[in-house]
PDB file of C-alpha atoms in Angstrom:
ATOM      1  CA  MET W   1     113.354 113.919 111.737  1.00  0.00           C
ATOM      2  CA  LYS W   2     115.519 110.855 108.714  1.00  0.00           C
ATOM      3  CA  GLN W   3     117.777 108.775 110.602  1.00  0.00           C
ATOM      4  CA  MET W   4     120.050 107.843 107.419  1.00  0.00           C
ATOM      5  CA  ASP W   5     121.500 104.390 108.961  1.00  0.00           C
ATOM      6  CA  LYS W   6     118.039 102.493 109.503  1.00  0.00           C
ATOM      7  CA  THR W   7     115.727 101.121 107.114  1.00  0.00           C
ATOM      8  CA  ARG W   8     112.214 102.727 107.794  1.00  0.00           C
ATOM      9  CA  ILE W   9     109.214 101.159 107.165  1.00  0.00           C
ATOM     10  CA  LEU W  10     105.271 102.288 107.856  1.00  0.00           C
ATOM     11  CA  PHE W  11     102.568  99.600 106.904  1.00  0.00           C
ATOM     12  CA  ILE W  12      98.880 101.294 105.575  1.00  0.00           C
ATOM     13  CA  CYS W  13      95.737  99.916 105.825  1.00  0.00           C
ATOM     14  CA  LEU W  14      92.410 101.554 105.836  1.00  0.00           C
ATOM     15  CA  GLY W  15      91.112 102.180 109.892  1.00  0.00           C
ATOM     16  CA  ASN W  16      95.112 101.272 111.566  1.00  0.00           C
ATOM     17  CA  ILE W  17      93.174  99.331 113.949  1.00  0.00           C
ATOM     18  CA  CYS W  18      93.559  95.393 112.241  1.00  0.00           C
ATOM     19  CA  ARG W  19      96.031  94.425 109.584  1.00  0.00           C
ATOM     20  CA  SER W  20      98.131  98.079 109.607  1.00  0.00           C
ATOM     21  CA  PRO W  21      98.980  98.006 113.368  1.00  0.00           C
ATOM     22  CA  ALA W  22      99.514  94.802 113.945  1.00  0.00           C
ATOM     23  CA  THR W  23     102.410  94.456 110.711  1.00  0.00           C
ATOM     24  CA  ASN W  24     104.172  96.690 112.795  1.00  0.00           C
ATOM     25  CA  ALA W  25     104.173  94.700 116.421  1.00  0.00           C
ATOM     26  CA  ILE W  26     104.828  91.757 114.252  1.00  0.00           C
ATOM     27  CA  MET W  27     107.991  93.092 111.559  1.00  0.00           C
ATOM     28  CA  GLN W  28     108.933  94.743 115.038  1.00  0.00           C
ATOM     29  CA  LYS W  29     109.768  91.393 116.807  1.00  0.00           C
ATOM     30  CA  PHE W  30     110.832  89.646 113.738  1.00  0.00           C
ATOM     31  CA  VAL W  31     113.298  92.389 113.103  1.00  0.00           C
ATOM     32  CA  ASP W  32     114.579  92.536 117.842  1.00  0.00           C
ATOM     33  CA  GLU W  33     114.545  88.255 117.177  1.00  0.00           C
ATOM     34  CA  ALA W  34     117.090  88.914 114.054  1.00  0.00           C
ATOM     35  CA  GLY W  35     118.674  91.512 116.034  1.00  0.00           C
ATOM     36  CA  LEU W  36     117.951  93.956 113.529  1.00  0.00           C
ATOM     37  CA  THR W  37     116.770  96.444 116.330  1.00  0.00           C
ATOM     38  CA  ASP W  38     119.060  99.324 115.750  1.00  0.00           C
ATOM     39  CA  LYS W  39     118.739  98.981 111.574  1.00  0.00           C
ATOM     40  CA  PHE W  40     115.123  99.547 111.194  1.00  0.00           C
ATOM     41  CA  VAL W  41     112.232 102.203 112.106  1.00  0.00           C
ATOM     42  CA  ILE W  42     108.760 100.651 111.526  1.00  0.00           C
ATOM     43  CA  ASP W  43     105.491 102.610 112.049  1.00  0.00           C
ATOM     44  CA  SER W  44     101.761 101.920 110.639  1.00  0.00           C
ATOM     45  CA  ALA W  45      98.750 104.489 109.917  1.00  0.00           C
ATOM     46  CA  GLY W  46      95.650 104.172 108.578  1.00  0.00           C
ATOM     47  CA  ILE W  47      94.284 105.610 105.536  1.00  0.00           C
ATOM     48  CA  GLY W  48      91.176 107.269 107.020  1.00  0.00           C
ATOM     49  CA  PRO W  49      90.789 109.579 110.604  1.00  0.00           C
ATOM     50  CA  TRP W  50      88.081 106.755 112.161  1.00  0.00           C
ATOM     51  CA  HIS W  51      89.904 105.576 114.906  1.00  0.00           C
ATOM     52  CA  VAL W  52      92.930 108.121 115.502  1.00  0.00           C
ATOM     53  CA  GLY W  53      94.101 107.606 119.249  1.00  0.00           C
ATOM     54  CA  GLN W  54      92.552 104.203 120.063  1.00  0.00           C
ATOM     55  CA  LEU W  55      94.195 101.163 120.017  1.00  0.00           C
ATOM     56  CA  PRO W  56      93.999  98.352 117.857  1.00  0.00           C
ATOM     57  CA  ASP W  57      90.721  96.322 117.456  1.00  0.00           C
ATOM     58  CA  LYS W  58      90.763  93.942 120.559  1.00  0.00           C
ATOM     59  CA  ARG W  59      89.971  90.934 118.890  1.00  0.00           C
ATOM     60  CA  MET W  60      92.965  91.467 116.996  1.00  0.00           C
ATOM     61  CA  ARG W  61      95.244  91.840 120.380  1.00  0.00           C
ATOM     62  CA  GLN W  62      93.785  88.991 121.503  1.00  0.00           C
ATOM     63  CA  HIS W  63      94.863  86.892 118.475  1.00  0.00           C
ATOM     64  CA  GLY W  64      97.836  88.263 118.108  1.00  0.00           C
ATOM     65  CA  THR W  65      98.786  87.524 121.764  1.00  0.00           C
ATOM     66  CA  LYS W  66      97.752  83.957 120.488  1.00  0.00           C
ATOM     67  CA  ARG W  67     100.875  84.252 118.837  1.00  0.00           C
ATOM     68  CA  GLY W  68     103.546  86.810 121.715  1.00  0.00           C
ATOM     69  CA  TYR W  69     102.935  89.726 119.601  1.00  0.00           C
ATOM     70  CA  LYS W  70     102.171  92.758 121.658  1.00  0.00           C
ATOM     71  CA  ILE W  71      99.232  95.171 119.533  1.00  0.00           C
ATOM     72  CA  ASP W  72      99.437  98.116 120.917  1.00  0.00           C
ATOM     73  CA  HIS W  73     100.293 100.969 118.625  1.00  0.00           C
ATOM     74  CA  ILE W  74      98.311 104.433 118.762  1.00  0.00           C
ATOM     75  CA  ALA W  75      96.186 104.501 115.522  1.00  0.00           C
ATOM     76  CA  ARG W  76      97.212 107.313 113.328  1.00  0.00           C
ATOM     77  CA  GLN W  77      96.049 108.502 110.109  1.00  0.00           C
ATOM     78  CA  PHE W  78      98.113 108.571 107.244  1.00  0.00           C
ATOM     79  CA  ASP W  79      99.787 112.491 106.413  1.00  0.00           C
ATOM     80  CA  ALA W  80     101.102 112.241 102.935  1.00  0.00           C
ATOM     81  CA  SER W  81     103.139 115.720 103.738  1.00  0.00           C
ATOM     82  CA  HIS W  82     104.871 113.914 106.319  1.00  0.00           C
ATOM     83  CA  ASP W  83     105.127 109.928 105.343  1.00  0.00           C
ATOM     84  CA  PHE W  84     106.050 109.871 102.568  1.00  0.00           C
ATOM     85  CA  ASN W  85     109.506 111.948 103.074  1.00  0.00           C
ATOM     86  CA  ASP W  86     109.942 110.040 106.724  1.00  0.00           C
ATOM     87  CA  PHE W  87     109.339 106.018 105.071  1.00  0.00           C
ATOM     88  CA  ASP W  88     111.973 104.674 102.754  1.00  0.00           C
ATOM     89  CA  TYR W  89     108.654 102.386 102.312  1.00  0.00           C
ATOM     90  CA  ILE W  90     105.240 102.387 102.451  1.00  0.00           C
ATOM     91  CA  VAL W  91     103.506  98.967 102.259  1.00  0.00           C
ATOM     92  CA  VAL W  92      99.493  98.449 102.312  1.00  0.00           C
ATOM     93  CA  MET W  93      97.962  96.097 102.386  1.00  0.00           C
ATOM     94  CA  ASP W  94      95.241  95.911  98.795  1.00  0.00           C
ATOM     95  CA  ASP W  95      95.127  97.284  95.998  1.00  0.00           C
ATOM     96  CA  GLU W  96      92.110  99.308  97.109  1.00  0.00           C
ATOM     97  CA  ASN W  97      94.723 101.231  99.986  1.00  0.00           C
ATOM     98  CA  TYR W  98      97.575 101.200  97.371  1.00  0.00           C
ATOM     99  CA  LYS W  99      95.336 103.657  94.652  1.00  0.00           C
ATOM    100  CA  ASN W 100      94.636 105.446  97.944  1.00  0.00           C
ATOM    101  CA  ILE W 101      98.738 105.761  98.619  1.00  0.00           C
ATOM    102  CA  THR W 102      99.468 106.455  95.153  1.00  0.00           C
ATOM    103  CA  TRP W 103      97.038 109.341  94.469  1.00  0.00           C
ATOM    104  CA  GLN W 104      98.235 110.711  97.646  1.00  0.00           C
ATOM    105  CA  ALA W 105     102.501 110.858  96.148  1.00  0.00           C
ATOM    106  CA  HIS W 106     103.434 114.195  94.995  1.00  0.00           C
ATOM    107  CA  ASP W 107     105.860 112.911  92.456  1.00  0.00           C
ATOM    108  CA  GLU W 108     107.342 109.269  91.125  1.00  0.00           C
ATOM    109  CA  GLY W 109     110.108 108.830  93.404  1.00  0.00           C
ATOM    110  CA  GLU W 110     106.712 108.880  96.474  1.00  0.00           C
ATOM    111  CA  ARG W 111     105.059 106.766  94.076  1.00  0.00           C
ATOM    112  CA  LYS W 112     107.227 104.142  93.689  1.00  0.00           C
ATOM    113  CA  LYS W 113     108.165 103.947  98.070  1.00  0.00           C
ATOM    114  CA  VAL W 114     104.628 102.177  97.126  1.00  0.00           C
ATOM    115  CA  ILE W 115     104.095  98.383  97.576  1.00  0.00           C
ATOM    116  CA  ARG W 116     101.951  95.632  98.215  1.00  0.00           C
ATOM    117  CA  MET W 117     101.348  93.267 101.202  1.00  0.00           C
ATOM    118  CA  ALA W 118     100.773  90.305  98.909  1.00  0.00           C
ATOM    119  CA  ASP W 119     104.015  91.119  96.338  1.00  0.00           C
ATOM    120  CA  TYR W 120     106.285  89.603  99.589  1.00  0.00           C
ATOM    121  CA  PHE W 121     104.342  86.545 100.163  1.00  0.00           C
ATOM    122  CA  ILE W 122     105.905  83.330 100.250  1.00  0.00           C
ATOM    123  CA  LYS W 123     104.311  80.660 100.726  1.00  0.00           C
ATOM    124  CA  TYR W 124     101.265  81.945 100.064  1.00  0.00           C
ATOM    125  CA  LYS W 125     102.348  83.435  96.454  1.00  0.00           C
ATOM    126  CA  GLY W 126      99.103  84.042  94.588  1.00  0.00           C
ATOM    127  CA  ARG W 127      97.281  85.248  96.873  1.00  0.00           C
ATOM    128  CA  THR W 128      96.566  89.270  95.962  1.00  0.00           C
ATOM    129  CA  SER W 129      95.794  91.209  99.336  1.00  0.00           C
ATOM    130  CA  VAL W 130      95.553  90.711 103.435  1.00  0.00           C
ATOM    131  CA  PRO W 131      92.030  90.660 103.564  1.00  0.00           C
ATOM    132  CA  ASP W 132      90.700  93.089 106.332  1.00  0.00           C
ATOM    133  CA  PRO W 133      88.813  91.228 108.755  1.00  0.00           C
ATOM    134  CA  TYR W 134      87.412  94.052 110.493  1.00  0.00           C
ATOM    135  CA  TYR W 135      83.713  92.245 109.387  1.00  0.00           C
ATOM    136  CA  GLY W 136      85.207  88.649 110.171  1.00  0.00           C
ATOM    137  CA  GLY W 137      85.232  86.109 112.725  1.00  0.00           C
ATOM    138  CA  ASP W 138      87.818  85.061 114.156  1.00  0.00           C
ATOM    139  CA  SER W 139      88.971  82.745 111.061  1.00  0.00           C
ATOM    140  CA  ASP W 140      89.509  86.091 109.386  1.00  0.00           C
ATOM    141  CA  PHE W 141      91.676  87.227 112.371  1.00  0.00           C
ATOM    142  CA  GLU W 142      93.430  84.018 112.025  1.00  0.00           C
ATOM    143  CA  LEU W 143      93.688  84.305 108.271  1.00  0.00           C
ATOM    144  CA  ALA W 144      95.109  87.659 108.399  1.00  0.00           C
ATOM    145  CA  LEU W 145      97.915  86.568 110.769  1.00  0.00           C
ATOM    146  CA  ASP W 146      99.168  84.288 108.492  1.00  0.00           C
ATOM    147  CA  LEU W 147      99.519  86.511 105.973  1.00  0.00           C
ATOM    148  CA  ILE W 148     100.698  89.653 107.836  1.00  0.00           C
ATOM    149  CA  GLU W 149     103.303  86.661 109.026  1.00  0.00           C
ATOM    150  CA  ASP W 150     104.113  85.586 105.689  1.00  0.00           C
ATOM    151  CA  GLY W 151     104.771  88.930 103.913  1.00  0.00           C
ATOM    152  CA  CYS W 152     106.861  90.451 106.827  1.00  0.00           C
ATOM    153  CA  ARG W 153     108.765  87.307 107.007  1.00  0.00           C
ATOM    154  CA  GLY W 154     109.291  87.920 102.567  1.00  0.00           C
ATOM    155  CA  ILE W 155     110.154  91.561 103.468  1.00  0.00           C
ATOM    156  CA  LEU W 156     113.359  90.979 106.082  1.00  0.00           C
ATOM    157  CA  ASN W 157     114.796  88.522 103.701  1.00  0.00           C
ATOM    158  CA  LYS W 158     114.814  90.688 100.842  1.00  0.00           C
ATOM    159  CA  LEU W 159     115.717  93.813 102.989  1.00  0.00           C
ATOM    160  CA  THR W 160     118.404  91.499 104.524  1.00  0.00           C
ATOM    161  CA  ASN W 161     119.338  89.542 101.404  1.00  0.00           C
ATOM    162  CA  LYS W 162     118.243  86.414 102.127  1.00  0.00           C
ATOM    163  CA  GLY W 163     115.229  86.005  99.424  1.00  0.00           C
ATOM    164  CA  ASN W 164     115.621  86.115  95.806  1.00  0.00           C
ATOM    165  CA  SER W 165     112.163  87.748  95.043  1.00  0.00           C
TER     166      SER W 165
END
């Protein structure tokens, strides 16, 4: 059920085990630290069904823990029949996610809800995505977290009118 007084944000990546659950945890922490917990509903989902019901990738959880995040969202798949209605913003991690989710939109209003995380980078302006670290090493997970933190700051600034973007 929609709660009209809250801004509802859904983060999307391919399988909902690396980037989007990390973004879910990071954005929630930023919102909580800003004293805005009662103003936001934050969730994440994956495009595919491969990991539904699983915890995030162990490596992402470990890297997140080092930064003070509890990345423990249980993976679920994006559901166009509900998620477009239930969320104000659907934030995707890369262009492939963008194409997939906008393709599932039923109309222009739903398509306009889909935004790219990279469009909210502050420190990393010029980068076009949050690359998937799944097949990479430690540095890939650290880069993903750096970009996610930056994008979450940008989104929160925009939504709380603290940013000029």
